[in-house]
GROMACS .gro file of C-alpha atoms in nm:
model
  191
    1MET     CA    1   0.006   0.001   0.008
    2ASP     CA    2   0.156   0.322  -0.106
    3SER     CA    3  -0.120   0.572   0.008
    4VAL     CA    4  -0.249   0.646   0.349
    5LYS     CA    5  -0.584   0.484   0.415
    6SER     CA    6  -0.856   0.625   0.675
    7VAL     CA    7  -1.105   0.442   0.868
    8LEU     CA    8  -1.376   0.628   1.087
    9PHE     CA    9  -1.548   0.413   1.345
   10VAL     CA   10  -1.894   0.574   1.478
   11GLY     CA   11  -2.129   0.429   1.724
   12VAL     CA   12  -2.279   0.493   2.053
   13GLY     CA   13  -2.118   0.458   2.403
   14GLY     CA   14  -2.108   0.094   2.517
   15GLN     CA   15  -2.123  -0.051   2.157
   16GLY     CA   16  -1.733  -0.148   2.168
   17THR     CA   17  -1.634   0.104   1.908
   18ILE     CA   18  -1.308   0.161   2.082
   19LEU     CA   19  -1.215  -0.198   2.107
   20ALA     CA   20  -1.272  -0.263   1.725
   21SER     CA   21  -1.051   0.026   1.633
   22LYS     CA   22  -0.776  -0.107   1.867
   23ILE     CA   23  -0.787  -0.429   1.731
   24LEU     CA   24  -0.743  -0.286   1.372
   25THR     CA   25  -0.453  -0.047   1.501
   26ILE     CA   26  -0.268  -0.333   1.680
   27GLY     CA   27  -0.309  -0.555   1.378
   28LEU     CA   28  -0.168  -0.287   1.138
   29ILE     CA   29   0.125  -0.192   1.363
   30GLU     CA   30   0.215  -0.563   1.375
   31SER     CA   31   0.204  -0.577   1.003
   32GLY     CA   32   0.449  -0.293   0.963
   33TYR     CA   33   0.220   0.019   0.893
   34ASP     CA   34   0.253   0.365   1.049
   35VAL     CA   35  -0.066   0.404   1.240
   36LYS     CA   36  -0.241   0.691   1.408
   37MET     CA   37  -0.561   0.668   1.616
   38SER     CA   38  -0.762   0.925   1.767
   39GLU     CA   39  -1.084   0.867   1.986
   40VAL     CA   40  -1.352   1.106   2.092
   41HIS     CA   41  -1.582   0.964   2.368
   42GLY     CA   42  -1.839   1.256   2.401
   43MET     CA   43  -2.107   1.142   2.625
   44SER     CA   44  -2.031   0.788   2.576
   45GLN     CA   45  -2.128   0.662   2.932
   46ARG     CA   46  -2.470   0.808   2.877
   47GLY     CA   47  -2.529   0.643   2.531
   48GLY     CA   48  -2.381   0.945   2.344
   49SER     CA   49  -2.187   0.929   2.008
   50VAL     CA   50  -1.844   0.780   1.990
   51SER     CA   51  -1.596   0.821   1.714
   52THR     CA   52  -1.251   0.678   1.649
   53GLN     CA   53  -1.044   0.766   1.363
   54VAL     CA   54  -0.757   0.533   1.242
   55ARG     CA   55  -0.520   0.624   0.975
   56PHE     CA   56  -0.252   0.397   0.813
   57GLY     CA   57   0.004   0.365   0.567
   58PRO     CA   58   0.375   0.404   0.485
   59LYS     CA   59   0.380   0.729   0.679
   60VAL     CA   60   0.112   0.884   0.860
   61TYR     CA   61   0.135   1.256   1.014
   62SER     CA   62  -0.194   1.310   1.159
   63PRO     CA   63  -0.470   1.067   1.307
   64ILE     CA   64  -0.734   1.339   1.219
   65ILE     CA   65  -0.984   1.257   0.922
   66GLY     CA   66  -1.140   1.567   0.770
   67ASN     CA   67  -1.447   1.597   0.574
   68GLY     CA   68  -1.466   1.385   0.249
   69GLN     CA   69  -1.145   1.210   0.363
   70ALA     CA   70  -1.255   0.858   0.502
   71ASP     CA   71  -1.201   0.558   0.281
   72LEU     CA   72  -1.429   0.350   0.500
   73LEU     CA   73  -1.706   0.442   0.764
   74VAL     CA   74  -1.790   0.171   1.012
   75SER     CA   75  -2.106   0.255   1.177
   76PHE     CA   76  -2.246   0.061   1.473
   77GLU     CA   77  -2.588   0.211   1.432
   78GLU     CA   78  -2.784   0.361   1.138
   79MET     CA   79  -2.819   0.727   1.249
   80GLU     CA   80  -2.475   0.755   1.331
   81ALA     CA   81  -2.379   0.651   0.986
   82ALA     CA   82  -2.614   0.944   0.868
   83ARG     CA   83  -2.430   1.175   1.120
   84TYR     CA   84  -2.087   1.110   1.013
   85LEU     CA   85  -2.146   1.068   0.640
   86LYS     CA   86  -1.988   1.387   0.544
   87TYR     CA   87  -1.629   1.238   0.634
   88LEU     CA   88  -1.670   0.984   0.368
   89LYS     CA   89  -1.473   1.052   0.038
   90PRO     CA   90  -1.629   1.003  -0.286
   91GLY     CA   91  -1.613   0.638  -0.373
   92GLY     CA   92  -1.582   0.528   0.002
   93LYS     CA   93  -1.765   0.247   0.163
   94ILE     CA   94  -1.974   0.215   0.462
   95VAL     CA   95  -1.997  -0.097   0.662
   96VAL     CA   96  -2.300  -0.044   0.866
   97ASN     CA   97  -2.504  -0.224   1.150
   98THR     CA   98  -2.862  -0.194   1.072
   99LEU     CA   99  -2.944  -0.139   1.426
  100GLN     CA  100  -3.154   0.155   1.533
  101LEU     CA  101  -3.067   0.286   1.861
  102PRO     CA  102  -3.311   0.560   1.986
  103SER     CA  103  -3.131   0.867   2.122
  104MET     CA  104  -3.256   1.047   2.452
  105PRO     CA  105  -3.479   1.314   2.256
  106ILE     CA  106  -3.631   1.006   2.057
  107LEU     CA  107  -3.700   0.808   2.374
  108SER     CA  108  -3.849   1.087   2.546
  109GLY     CA  109  -4.094   1.140   2.262
  110LYS     CA  110  -3.946   1.492   2.153
  111LYS     CA  111  -3.820   1.350   1.806
  112LYS     CA  112  -3.897   1.055   1.595
  113TYR     CA  113  -3.621   0.806   1.462
  114PRO     CA  114  -3.535   0.930   1.105
  115GLN     CA  115  -3.680   0.685   0.848
  116GLY     CA  116  -3.513   0.593   0.514
  117ILE     CA  117  -3.151   0.635   0.642
  118MET     CA  118  -3.029   0.328   0.465
  119ASP     CA  119  -3.183   0.460   0.135
  120GLU     CA  120  -2.998   0.794   0.178
  121LEU     CA  121  -2.661   0.620   0.251
  122GLN     CA  122  -2.702   0.395  -0.065
  123LYS     CA  123  -2.758   0.705  -0.271
  124LYS     CA  124  -2.416   0.846  -0.152
  125ALA     CA  125  -2.175   0.546  -0.111
  126THR     CA  126  -2.138   0.177  -0.140
  127VAL     CA  127  -2.306   0.048   0.160
  128LEU     CA  128  -2.243  -0.280   0.323
  129PRO     CA  129  -2.535  -0.352   0.553
  130LEU     CA  130  -2.542  -0.631   0.805
  131ASN     CA  131  -2.758  -0.675   1.129
  132ALA     CA  132  -2.439  -0.738   1.327
  133THR     CA  133  -2.632  -0.718   1.646
  134GLN     CA  134  -2.860  -0.997   1.552
  135ILE     CA  135  -2.560  -1.208   1.432
  136ALA     CA  136  -2.393  -1.170   1.748
  137THR     CA  137  -2.691  -1.245   1.956
  138ASP     CA  138  -2.765  -1.544   1.765
  139MET     CA  139  -2.415  -1.659   1.856
  140GLY     CA  140  -2.481  -1.606   2.230
  141ASN     CA  141  -2.336  -1.258   2.299
  142PRO     CA  142  -2.499  -0.957   2.153
  143LYS     CA  143  -2.186  -0.744   2.277
  144SER     CA  144  -1.959  -0.924   2.005
  145ALA     CA  145  -2.143  -0.708   1.739
  146ASN     CA  146  -1.835  -0.491   1.739
  147VAL     CA  147  -1.612  -0.775   1.624
  148VAL     CA  148  -1.876  -0.886   1.356
  149LEU     CA  149  -1.855  -0.540   1.212
  150PHE     CA  150  -1.464  -0.566   1.236
  151GLY     CA  151  -1.488  -0.882   1.046
  152ALA     CA  152  -1.673  -0.696   0.768
  153LEU     CA  153  -1.431  -0.406   0.784
  154VAL     CA  154  -1.136  -0.646   0.733
  155LYS     CA  155  -1.291  -0.784   0.428
  156ALA     CA  156  -1.407  -0.442   0.283
  157LEU     CA  157  -1.049  -0.304   0.315
  158GLY     CA  158  -0.891  -0.633   0.176
  159LEU     CA  159  -0.666  -0.678   0.484
  160THR     CA  160  -0.773  -1.043   0.489
  161ASP     CA  161  -0.394  -1.182   0.497
  162PHE     CA  162  -0.328  -1.070   0.843
  163ASP     CA  163  -0.339  -1.316   1.141
  164TRP     CA  164  -0.645  -1.136   1.297
  165LYS     CA  165  -0.733  -1.440   1.486
  166SER     CA  166  -0.423  -1.411   1.692
  167ILE     CA  167  -0.438  -1.038   1.724
  168ILE     CA  168  -0.801  -1.067   1.857
  169SER     CA  169  -0.701  -1.341   2.099
  170LYS     CA  170  -0.435  -1.116   2.276
  171THR     CA  171  -0.668  -0.798   2.244
  172VAL     CA  172  -0.988  -0.919   2.412
  173LYS     CA  173  -1.024  -1.066   2.768
  174PRO     CA  174  -0.944  -1.445   2.772
  175LYS     CA  175  -1.319  -1.544   2.849
  176PHE     CA  176  -1.437  -1.365   2.538
  177ILE     CA  177  -1.191  -1.489   2.287
  178ASP     CA  178  -1.378  -1.783   2.144
  179ILE     CA  179  -1.699  -1.575   2.086
  180ASN     CA  180  -1.507  -1.291   1.942
  181LEU     CA  181  -1.327  -1.526   1.708
  182LYS     CA  182  -1.669  -1.659   1.590
  183ALA     CA  183  -1.794  -1.314   1.567
  184PHE     CA  184  -1.502  -1.210   1.354
  185GLU     CA  185  -1.566  -1.517   1.111
  186ALA     CA  186  -1.923  -1.414   1.096
  187GLY     CA  187  -1.840  -1.073   0.977
  188MET     CA  188  -1.604  -1.168   0.734
  189THR     CA  189  -1.894  -1.392   0.552
  190ALA     CA  190  -2.175  -1.162   0.618
  191THR     CA  191  -2.124  -0.913   0.359
   0.00000   0.00000   0.00000
Protein backbone atom coordinates (compact mmCIF):
# COMPACT_ATOMS: atom_id res chain seq x y z
CA MET A 1 0.00 0.00 0.00
CA ASP A 2 1.56 3.26 -1.10
CA SER A 3 -1.09 5.69 0.17
CA VAL A 4 -2.62 6.51 3.51
CA LYS A 5 -6.00 4.92 4.26
CA SER A 6 -8.49 6.37 6.71
CA VAL A 7 -11.13 4.46 8.67
CA LEU A 8 -13.75 6.20 10.81
CA PHE A 9 -15.55 4.13 13.46
CA VAL A 10 -18.77 5.65 14.82
CA GLY A 11 -21.29 4.41 17.33
CA VAL A 12 -22.93 4.95 20.67
CA GLY A 13 -21.28 4.52 24.05
CA GLY A 14 -21.06 0.90 25.15
CA GLN A 15 -21.08 -0.66 21.67
CA GLY A 16 -17.37 -1.50 21.59
CA THR A 17 -16.36 1.07 18.98
CA ILE A 18 -13.02 1.74 20.65
CA LEU A 19 -12.16 -1.96 21.07
CA ALA A 20 -12.76 -2.59 17.35
CA SER A 21 -10.50 0.31 16.41
CA LYS A 22 -7.80 -0.92 18.82
CA ILE A 23 -7.86 -4.39 17.24
CA LEU A 24 -7.40 -2.77 13.82
CA THR A 25 -4.61 -0.52 15.08
CA ILE A 26 -2.69 -3.36 16.76
CA GLY A 27 -2.97 -5.54 13.65
CA LEU A 28 -1.76 -2.77 11.37
CA ILE A 29 1.19 -1.90 13.60
CA GLU A 30 2.20 -5.56 13.81
CA SER A 31 2.06 -5.73 10.02
CA GLY A 32 4.49 -2.84 9.65
CA TYR A 33 2.21 0.12 8.93
CA ASP A 34 2.60 3.54 10.43
CA VAL A 35 -0.67 4.04 12.29
CA LYS A 36 -2.29 6.97 14.06
CA MET A 37 -5.47 6.63 16.12
CA SER A 38 -7.66 9.27 17.72
CA GLU A 39 -10.78 8.72 19.80
CA VAL A 40 -13.61 11.01 20.88
CA HIS A 41 -15.82 9.77 23.69
CA GLY A 42 -18.37 12.57 24.02
CA MET A 43 -21.08 11.54 26.47
CA SER A 44 -20.37 7.88 25.78
CA GLN A 45 -21.23 6.71 29.28
CA ARG A 46 -24.76 8.04 28.73
CA GLY A 47 -25.32 6.54 25.31
CA GLY A 48 -23.80 9.48 23.46
CA SER A 49 -21.86 9.43 20.22
CA VAL A 50 -18.39 7.85 20.08
CA SER A 51 -15.99 8.11 17.16
CA THR A 52 -12.54 6.73 16.54
CA GLN A 53 -10.29 7.64 13.66
CA VAL A 54 -7.60 5.27 12.38
CA ARG A 55 -5.20 6.30 9.63
CA PHE A 56 -2.51 3.99 8.28
CA GLY A 57 0.03 3.72 5.49
CA PRO A 58 3.77 3.98 4.90
CA LYS A 59 3.92 7.31 6.80
CA VAL A 60 1.03 9.02 8.61
CA TYR A 61 1.43 12.51 10.02
CA SER A 62 -1.96 13.05 11.67
CA PRO A 63 -4.73 10.87 13.12
CA ILE A 64 -7.42 13.37 12.14
CA ILE A 65 -9.81 12.58 9.29
CA GLY A 66 -11.34 15.67 7.73
CA ASN A 67 -14.59 16.00 5.79
CA GLY A 68 -14.49 13.90 2.62
CA GLN A 69 -11.36 11.96 3.64
CA ALA A 70 -12.48 8.60 5.10
CA ASP A 71 -12.02 5.59 2.85
CA LEU A 72 -14.30 3.55 5.06
CA LEU A 73 -16.97 4.45 7.60
CA VAL A 74 -17.83 1.71 10.10
CA SER A 75 -21.09 2.56 11.82
CA PHE A 76 -22.42 0.61 14.77
CA GLU A 77 -25.87 2.18 14.35
CA GLU A 78 -27.82 3.65 11.38
CA MET A 79 -28.28 7.23 12.59
CA GLU A 80 -24.56 7.50 13.43
CA ALA A 81 -23.76 6.55 9.80
CA ALA A 82 -25.93 9.43 8.60
CA ARG A 83 -24.41 11.81 11.14
CA TYR A 84 -20.82 11.08 10.00
CA LEU A 85 -21.47 10.62 6.26
CA LYS A 86 -19.81 13.96 5.46
CA TYR A 87 -16.44 12.44 6.41
CA LEU A 88 -16.63 9.75 3.71
CA LYS A 89 -14.69 10.41 0.52
CA PRO A 90 -16.37 10.03 -2.88
CA GLY A 91 -16.23 6.34 -3.76
CA GLY A 92 -15.84 5.37 -0.10
CA LYS A 93 -17.59 2.46 1.59
CA ILE A 94 -19.82 2.18 4.64
CA VAL A 95 -20.04 -0.94 6.78
CA VAL A 96 -23.20 -0.35 8.79
CA ASN A 97 -25.01 -2.25 11.50
CA THR A 98 -28.71 -2.09 10.64
CA LEU A 99 -29.47 -1.48 14.31
CA GLN A 100 -31.53 1.56 15.30
CA LEU A 101 -30.71 2.85 18.79
CA PRO A 102 -33.02 5.71 19.76
CA SER A 103 -31.31 8.70 21.36
CA MET A 104 -32.68 10.46 24.45
CA PRO A 105 -34.78 12.98 22.46
CA ILE A 106 -36.38 10.05 20.62
CA LEU A 107 -36.90 8.01 23.79
CA SER A 108 -38.52 11.00 25.48
CA GLY A 109 -40.92 11.44 22.56
CA LYS A 110 -39.57 14.86 21.52
CA LYS A 111 -38.30 13.53 18.19
CA LYS A 112 -38.86 10.53 15.95
CA TYR A 113 -36.17 8.20 14.67
CA PRO A 114 -35.42 9.32 11.09
CA GLN A 115 -36.80 6.99 8.43
CA GLY A 116 -35.08 6.04 5.17
CA ILE A 117 -31.50 6.35 6.44
CA MET A 118 -30.29 3.28 4.54
CA ASP A 119 -31.80 4.57 1.29
CA GLU A 120 -30.03 7.90 1.73
CA LEU A 121 -26.72 6.23 2.52
CA GLN A 122 -27.00 4.02 -0.57
CA LYS A 123 -27.51 7.10 -2.76
CA LYS A 124 -24.16 8.49 -1.62
CA ALA A 125 -21.85 5.51 -1.08
CA THR A 126 -21.26 1.79 -1.42
CA VAL A 127 -23.08 0.43 1.63
CA LEU A 128 -22.38 -2.96 3.19
CA PRO A 129 -25.30 -3.40 5.59
CA LEU A 130 -25.45 -6.22 8.09
CA ASN A 131 -27.44 -6.89 11.21
CA ALA A 132 -24.35 -7.35 13.36
CA THR A 133 -26.34 -7.17 16.58
CA GLN A 134 -28.63 -10.01 15.50
CA ILE A 135 -25.70 -12.09 14.24
CA ALA A 136 -23.91 -11.62 17.58
CA THR A 137 -27.09 -12.34 19.56
CA ASP A 138 -27.65 -15.55 17.59
CA MET A 139 -24.12 -16.63 18.53
CA GLY A 140 -24.86 -16.03 22.21
CA ASN A 141 -23.36 -12.61 22.99
CA PRO A 142 -24.88 -9.41 21.55
CA LYS A 143 -21.84 -7.45 22.78
CA SER A 144 -19.68 -9.15 20.15
CA ALA A 145 -21.46 -7.17 17.40
CA ASN A 146 -18.42 -4.88 17.31
CA VAL A 147 -16.21 -7.77 16.20
CA VAL A 148 -18.83 -8.87 13.63
CA LEU A 149 -18.53 -5.37 12.17
CA PHE A 150 -14.75 -5.60 12.42
CA GLY A 151 -14.80 -8.79 10.32
CA ALA A 152 -16.83 -7.00 7.65
CA LEU A 153 -14.39 -4.08 7.78
CA VAL A 154 -11.38 -6.37 7.28
CA LYS A 155 -13.02 -7.88 4.21
CA ALA A 156 -14.04 -4.45 2.82
CA LEU A 157 -10.48 -3.11 3.18
CA GLY A 158 -8.91 -6.26 1.74
CA LEU A 159 -6.82 -6.87 4.87
CA THR A 160 -7.64 -10.57 4.98
CA ASP A 161 -4.04 -11.81 4.91
CA PHE A 162 -3.29 -10.65 8.49
CA ASP A 163 -3.39 -13.07 11.42
CA TRP A 164 -6.49 -11.44 12.89
CA LYS A 165 -7.34 -14.45 15.04
CA SER A 166 -4.08 -14.06 16.94
CA ILE A 167 -4.53 -10.30 17.23
CA ILE A 168 -8.10 -10.65 18.52
CA SER A 169 -7.01 -13.38 20.94
CA LYS A 170 -4.43 -11.16 22.60
CA THR A 171 -6.60 -8.01 22.58
CA VAL A 172 -9.86 -9.21 24.14
CA LYS A 173 -10.30 -10.65 27.63
CA PRO A 174 -9.52 -14.40 27.71
CA LYS A 175 -13.09 -15.44 28.54
CA PHE A 176 -14.35 -13.66 25.39
CA ILE A 177 -11.78 -14.99 22.89
CA ASP A 178 -13.92 -17.83 21.47
CA ILE A 179 -17.07 -15.76 20.95
CA ASN A 180 -15.06 -12.94 19.36
CA LEU A 181 -13.28 -15.30 16.97
CA LYS A 182 -16.70 -16.63 15.91
CA ALA A 183 -17.98 -13.06 15.58
CA PHE A 184 -15.01 -12.12 13.39
CA GLU A 185 -15.64 -15.08 11.06
CA ALA A 186 -19.36 -14.23 10.92
CA GLY A 187 -18.54 -10.65 9.91
CA MET A 188 -16.12 -11.80 7.22
CA THR A 189 -18.81 -13.96 5.61
CA ALA A 190 -21.83 -11.67 6.21
CA THR A 191 -21.11 -9.09 3.49
